[in-house]
PDB file of C-alpha atoms in Angstrom:
ATOM      1  CA  UNK A   4     -16.969  13.506  -9.996  1.00  0.00           C
ATOM      2  CA  UNK A   5     -18.598  12.505  -6.746  1.00  0.00           C
ATOM      3  CA  UNK A   6     -16.897   9.714  -4.809  1.00  0.00           C
ATOM      4  CA  UNK A   7     -18.465   6.884  -2.859  1.00  0.00           C
ATOM      5  CA  UNK A   8     -18.602   9.047   0.258  1.00  0.00           C
ATOM      6  CA  UNK A   9     -20.087  12.039  -1.610  1.00  0.00           C
ATOM      7  CA  UNK A  10     -16.819  13.915  -1.436  1.00  0.00           C
ATOM      8  CA  UNK A  11     -15.422  15.686  -4.509  1.00  0.00           C
ATOM      9  CA  UNK A  12     -12.727  13.565  -6.091  1.00  0.00           C
ATOM     10  CA  UNK A  13     -10.361  13.749  -9.027  1.00  0.00           C
ATOM     11  CA  UNK A  14     -10.095  10.533 -11.020  1.00  0.00           C
ATOM     12  CA  UNK A  15      -7.822   9.438 -13.856  1.00  0.00           C
ATOM     13  CA  UNK A  16      -8.858   6.403 -15.862  1.00  0.00           C
ATOM     14  CA  UNK A  17      -6.794   4.651 -18.471  1.00  0.00           C
ATOM     15  CA  UNK A  18      -7.318   1.455 -20.347  1.00  0.00           C
ATOM     16  CA  UNK A  19      -4.163  -0.607 -20.471  1.00  0.00           C
ATOM     17  CA  UNK A  20      -4.538  -1.507 -24.140  1.00  0.00           C
ATOM     18  CA  UNK A  21      -4.641   2.140 -25.267  1.00  0.00           C
ATOM     19  CA  UNK A  22      -2.015   4.853 -25.101  1.00  0.00           C
ATOM     20  CA  UNK A  23      -2.233   5.446 -21.406  1.00  0.00           C
ATOM     21  CA  UNK A  24      -0.642   6.633 -18.219  1.00  0.00           C
ATOM     22  CA  UNK A  25       1.526   3.530 -18.499  1.00  0.00           C
ATOM     23  CA  UNK A  26       2.949   4.822 -21.793  1.00  0.00           C
ATOM     24  CA  UNK A  27       3.435   8.315 -20.374  1.00  0.00           C
ATOM     25  CA  UNK A  28       5.289   6.851 -17.409  1.00  0.00           C
ATOM     26  CA  UNK A  29       7.569   4.832 -19.688  1.00  0.00           C
ATOM     27  CA  UNK A  30       8.450   7.999 -21.617  1.00  0.00           C
ATOM     28  CA  UNK A  31       9.102   9.804 -18.315  1.00  0.00           C
ATOM     29  CA  UNK A  32      11.363   6.966 -17.212  1.00  0.00           C
ATOM     30  CA  UNK A  33      13.426   7.205 -20.419  1.00  0.00           C
ATOM     31  CA  UNK A  34      13.708  10.966 -19.834  1.00  0.00           C
ATOM     32  CA  UNK A  35      14.759  10.341 -16.199  1.00  0.00           C
ATOM     33  CA  UNK A  36      11.616  12.091 -14.955  1.00  0.00           C
ATOM     34  CA  UNK A  37       9.631   9.119 -13.606  1.00  0.00           C
ATOM     35  CA  UNK A  38       9.453  10.365 -10.028  1.00  0.00           C
ATOM     36  CA  UNK A  39       8.110  13.750 -11.159  1.00  0.00           C
ATOM     37  CA  UNK A  40       5.535  12.083 -13.447  1.00  0.00           C
ATOM     38  CA  UNK A  41       4.307   9.852 -10.627  1.00  0.00           C
ATOM     39  CA  UNK A  42       4.141  12.867  -8.305  1.00  0.00           C
ATOM     40  CA  UNK A  43       1.946  14.675 -10.868  1.00  0.00           C
ATOM     41  CA  UNK A  44      -0.485  11.745 -10.690  1.00  0.00           C
ATOM     42  CA  UNK A  45      -0.865  12.414  -6.963  1.00  0.00           C
ATOM     43  CA  UNK A  46      -3.392  15.134  -7.801  1.00  0.00           C
ATOM     44  CA  UNK A  47      -5.837  12.311  -8.532  1.00  0.00           C
ATOM     45  CA  UNK A  48      -7.557  10.746  -5.544  1.00  0.00           C
ATOM     46  CA  UNK A  49      -8.193   7.636  -7.624  1.00  0.00           C
ATOM     47  CA  UNK A  50      -6.456   6.139 -10.637  1.00  0.00           C
ATOM     48  CA  UNK A  51      -8.348   3.484 -12.563  1.00  0.00           C
ATOM     49  CA  UNK A  52      -6.391   0.919 -14.558  1.00  0.00           C
ATOM     50  CA  UNK A  53      -8.895  -0.831 -16.807  1.00  0.00           C
ATOM     51  CA  UNK A  54      -8.171  -4.206 -18.475  1.00  0.00           C
ATOM     52  CA  UNK A  55      -4.972  -4.457 -16.468  1.00  0.00           C
ATOM     53  CA  UNK A  56      -4.146  -8.077 -17.257  1.00  0.00           C
ATOM     54  CA  UNK A  57      -5.435  -7.893 -20.837  1.00  0.00           C
ATOM     55  CA  UNK A  58      -1.954  -7.781 -22.377  1.00  0.00           C
ATOM     56  CA  UNK A  59       1.339  -9.279 -21.208  1.00  0.00           C
ATOM     57  CA  UNK A  60       3.851  -6.614 -20.287  1.00  0.00           C
ATOM     58  CA  UNK A  61       7.602  -6.454 -20.705  1.00  0.00           C
ATOM     59  CA  UNK A  62      10.118  -5.634 -17.959  1.00  0.00           C
ATOM     60  CA  UNK A  63      10.087  -1.881 -18.689  1.00  0.00           C
ATOM     61  CA  UNK A  64       6.286  -1.686 -18.534  1.00  0.00           C
ATOM     62  CA  UNK A  65       6.015  -3.677 -15.333  1.00  0.00           C
ATOM     63  CA  UNK A  66       8.786  -1.666 -13.752  1.00  0.00           C
ATOM     64  CA  UNK A  67       6.962   1.654 -14.173  1.00  0.00           C
ATOM     65  CA  UNK A  68       3.645   0.108 -13.137  1.00  0.00           C
ATOM     66  CA  UNK A  69       5.287  -1.276 -10.012  1.00  0.00           C
ATOM     67  CA  UNK A  70       6.730   2.175  -9.259  1.00  0.00           C
ATOM     68  CA  UNK A  71       3.236   3.660  -9.606  1.00  0.00           C
ATOM     69  CA  UNK A  72       1.674   0.991  -7.382  1.00  0.00           C
ATOM     70  CA  UNK A  73       4.429   1.431  -4.786  1.00  0.00           C
ATOM     71  CA  UNK A  74       4.155   5.224  -4.813  1.00  0.00           C
ATOM     72  CA  UNK A  75       0.388   5.138  -4.255  1.00  0.00           C
ATOM     73  CA  UNK A  76       0.500   2.299  -1.688  1.00  0.00           C
ATOM     74  CA  UNK A  77      -1.234   3.395   1.539  1.00  0.00           C
ATOM     75  CA  UNK A  78      -1.467   6.992   0.265  1.00  0.00           C
ATOM     76  CA  UNK A  79      -3.834   7.155  -2.728  1.00  0.00           C
ATOM     77  CA  UNK A  80      -6.489   4.893  -4.224  1.00  0.00           C
ATOM     78  CA  UNK A  81      -6.320   2.650  -7.264  1.00  0.00           C
ATOM     79  CA  UNK A  82      -9.111   0.716  -8.899  1.00  0.00           C
ATOM     80  CA  UNK A  83      -7.991  -2.093 -11.187  1.00  0.00           C
ATOM     81  CA  UNK A  84     -10.073  -4.244 -13.478  1.00  0.00           C
ATOM     82  CA  UNK A  85      -8.518  -7.467 -14.706  1.00  0.00           C
ATOM     83  CA  UNK A  86      -9.800 -10.524 -16.484  1.00  0.00           C
ATOM     84  CA  UNK A  87      -7.260 -12.789 -14.753  1.00  0.00           C
ATOM     85  CA  UNK A  88      -7.121 -13.863 -11.105  1.00  0.00           C
ATOM     86  CA  UNK A  89      -4.047 -12.797  -9.149  1.00  0.00           C
ATOM     87  CA  UNK A  90      -2.635 -16.300  -9.470  1.00  0.00           C
ATOM     88  CA  UNK A  91      -2.336 -15.808 -13.234  1.00  0.00           C
ATOM     89  CA  UNK A  92      -0.650 -12.411 -13.100  1.00  0.00           C
ATOM     90  CA  UNK A  93       2.680 -14.195 -13.531  1.00  0.00           C
ATOM     91  CA  UNK A  94       1.692 -14.397 -17.207  1.00  0.00           C
ATOM     92  CA  UNK A  95       1.327 -10.612 -17.311  1.00  0.00           C
ATOM     93  CA  UNK A  96       4.441  -9.635 -15.329  1.00  0.00           C
ATOM     94  CA  UNK A  97       7.700 -11.266 -16.466  1.00  0.00           C
ATOM     95  CA  UNK A  98       9.325 -11.056 -13.003  1.00  0.00           C
ATOM     96  CA  UNK A  99       7.736 -13.336 -10.348  1.00  0.00           C
ATOM     97  CA  UNK A 100       9.172 -11.322  -7.441  1.00  0.00           C
ATOM     98  CA  UNK A 101       7.766  -8.077  -8.830  1.00  0.00           C
ATOM     99  CA  UNK A 102       4.401  -9.768  -9.451  1.00  0.00           C
ATOM    100  CA  UNK A 103       4.237 -10.924  -5.837  1.00  0.00           C
ATOM    101  CA  UNK A 104       5.273  -7.513  -4.492  1.00  0.00           C
ATOM    102  CA  UNK A 105       2.735  -5.665  -6.691  1.00  0.00           C
ATOM    103  CA  UNK A 106      -0.124  -7.999  -5.756  1.00  0.00           C
ATOM    104  CA  UNK A 107       0.858  -7.761  -2.082  1.00  0.00           C
ATOM    105  CA  UNK A 108       0.611  -3.959  -2.165  1.00  0.00           C
ATOM    106  CA  UNK A 109      -2.628  -4.001  -4.155  1.00  0.00           C
ATOM    107  CA  UNK A 110      -4.532  -6.421  -1.942  1.00  0.00           C
ATOM    108  CA  UNK A 111      -3.404  -4.952   1.397  1.00  0.00           C
ATOM    109  CA  UNK A 112      -6.243  -2.669   2.621  1.00  0.00           C
ATOM    110  CA  UNK A 113      -8.275  -3.572  -0.498  1.00  0.00           C
ATOM    111  CA  UNK A 114     -11.807  -4.539  -1.211  1.00  0.00           C
ATOM    112  CA  UNK A 115     -11.814  -7.138  -3.968  1.00  0.00           C
ATOM    113  CA  UNK A 116     -14.879  -7.741  -6.092  1.00  0.00           C
ATOM    114  CA  UNK A 117     -14.624 -11.040  -7.933  1.00  0.00           C
ATOM    115  CA  UNK A 118     -17.270 -11.152 -10.592  1.00  0.00           C
ATOM    116  CA  UNK A 119     -17.762 -14.569 -12.123  1.00  0.00           C
ATOM    117  CA  UNK A 120     -20.373 -13.539 -14.643  1.00  0.00           C
ATOM    118  CA  UNK A 121     -20.787 -13.977 -18.358  1.00  0.00           C
ATOM    119  CA  UNK A 122     -19.328 -11.183 -20.458  1.00  0.00           C
ATOM    120  CA  UNK A 123     -22.058  -8.766 -21.478  1.00  0.00           C
ATOM    121  CA  UNK A 124     -20.217  -8.164 -24.773  1.00  0.00           C
ATOM    122  CA  UNK A 125     -20.194 -11.878 -25.559  1.00  0.00           C
ATOM    123  CA  UNK A 126     -23.835 -12.271 -24.559  1.00  0.00           C
ATOM    124  CA  UNK A 127     -24.857  -9.310 -26.738  1.00  0.00           C
ATOM    125  CA  UNK A 128     -22.919 -10.655 -29.729  1.00  0.00           C
ATOM    126  CA  UNK A 129     -24.574 -14.080 -29.393  1.00  0.00           C
ATOM    127  CA  UNK A 130     -28.030 -12.482 -29.152  1.00  0.00           C
ATOM    128  CA  UNK A 131     -27.396 -10.362 -32.250  1.00  0.00           C
ATOM    129  CA  UNK A 132     -26.170 -13.386 -34.170  1.00  0.00           C
ATOM    130  CA  UNK A 133     -29.176 -15.499 -33.141  1.00  0.00           C
ATOM    131  CA  UNK A 134     -31.561 -12.719 -34.143  1.00  0.00           C
ATOM    132  CA  UNK A 135     -29.829 -12.351 -37.498  1.00  0.00           C
ATOM    133  CA  UNK A 136     -29.041  -8.726 -36.829  1.00  0.00           C
ATOM    134  CA  UNK A 137     -25.258  -8.941 -36.808  1.00  0.00           C
ATOM    135  CA  UNK A 138     -23.276  -5.858 -35.877  1.00  0.00           C
ATOM    136  CA  UNK A 139     -25.071  -2.530 -35.563  1.00  0.00           C
ATOM    137  CA  UNK A 140     -25.324  -0.555 -38.809  1.00  0.00           C
ATOM    138  CA  UNK A 141     -22.973   2.140 -37.545  1.00  0.00           C
ATOM    139  CA  UNK A 142     -20.088  -0.299 -38.134  1.00  0.00           C
ATOM    140  CA  UNK A 143     -19.030  -0.519 -41.767  1.00  0.00           C
ATOM    141  CA  UNK A 144     -18.718  -4.106 -42.952  1.00  0.00           C
ATOM    142  CA  UNK A 145     -18.750  -5.640 -46.426  1.00  0.00           C
ATOM    143  CA  UNK A 146     -22.332  -6.794 -45.767  1.00  0.00           C
ATOM    144  CA  UNK A 147     -23.759  -3.344 -45.007  1.00  0.00           C
ATOM    145  CA  UNK A 148     -21.570  -1.237 -47.292  1.00  0.00           C
ATOM    146  CA  UNK A 149     -21.813  -1.749 -51.032  1.00  0.00           C
ATOM    147  CA  UNK A 150     -18.297  -2.312 -52.320  1.00  0.00           C
ATOM    148  CA  UNK A 151     -18.001  -2.333 -56.128  1.00  0.00           C
ATOM    149  CA  UNK A 152     -16.367  -5.510 -57.488  1.00  0.00           C
ATOM    150  CA  UNK A 153     -12.832  -5.295 -58.843  1.00  0.00           C
ATOM    151  CA  UNK A 154     -12.439  -5.038 -62.588  1.00  0.00           C
ATOM    152  CA  UNK A 155     -10.027  -7.395 -64.322  1.00  0.00           C
ATOM    153  CA  UNK A 156      -7.590  -4.542 -65.072  1.00  0.00           C
ATOM    154  CA  UNK A 157      -7.725  -3.162 -61.478  1.00  0.00           C
ATOM    155  CA  UNK A 158      -5.005  -4.300 -58.997  1.00  0.00           C
ATOM    156  CA  UNK A 159      -6.121  -5.709 -55.649  1.00  0.00           C
ATOM    157  CA  UNK A 160      -5.354  -3.529 -52.625  1.00  0.00           C
TER     158      UNK A 160
END
């Protein structure tokens, strides 16, 4: 991958609502290997956490994320996408002090892009609905897949 300054870079991207680096770090923490797992992530010049504030996190999750943020602070880059402003991250992190400390580290030396635009997914769904097209045909739904009706002697699934 080529970085913003046309220098070769190694990037790791994980979406927070999928099995991710967050999950791997939690496993490492349980196995008392968190520091080694975070050190292995140092090979990446940039770690991208996508949909960061999409799901509320418990104390264990926020603890490992805070460790990752702290370890990379002023040493390596992180790019975070979130659908909540920093002021609402208290709903994501259960500990207010940890929330403040994480946000403090993230915004120091940062460039923040606040994008107050309509969701392209929402806009596309509305356009499809208005045009009567619905979901694309590659998604199986009862409307585009013929499902035989149940017989009277057949149990419902």
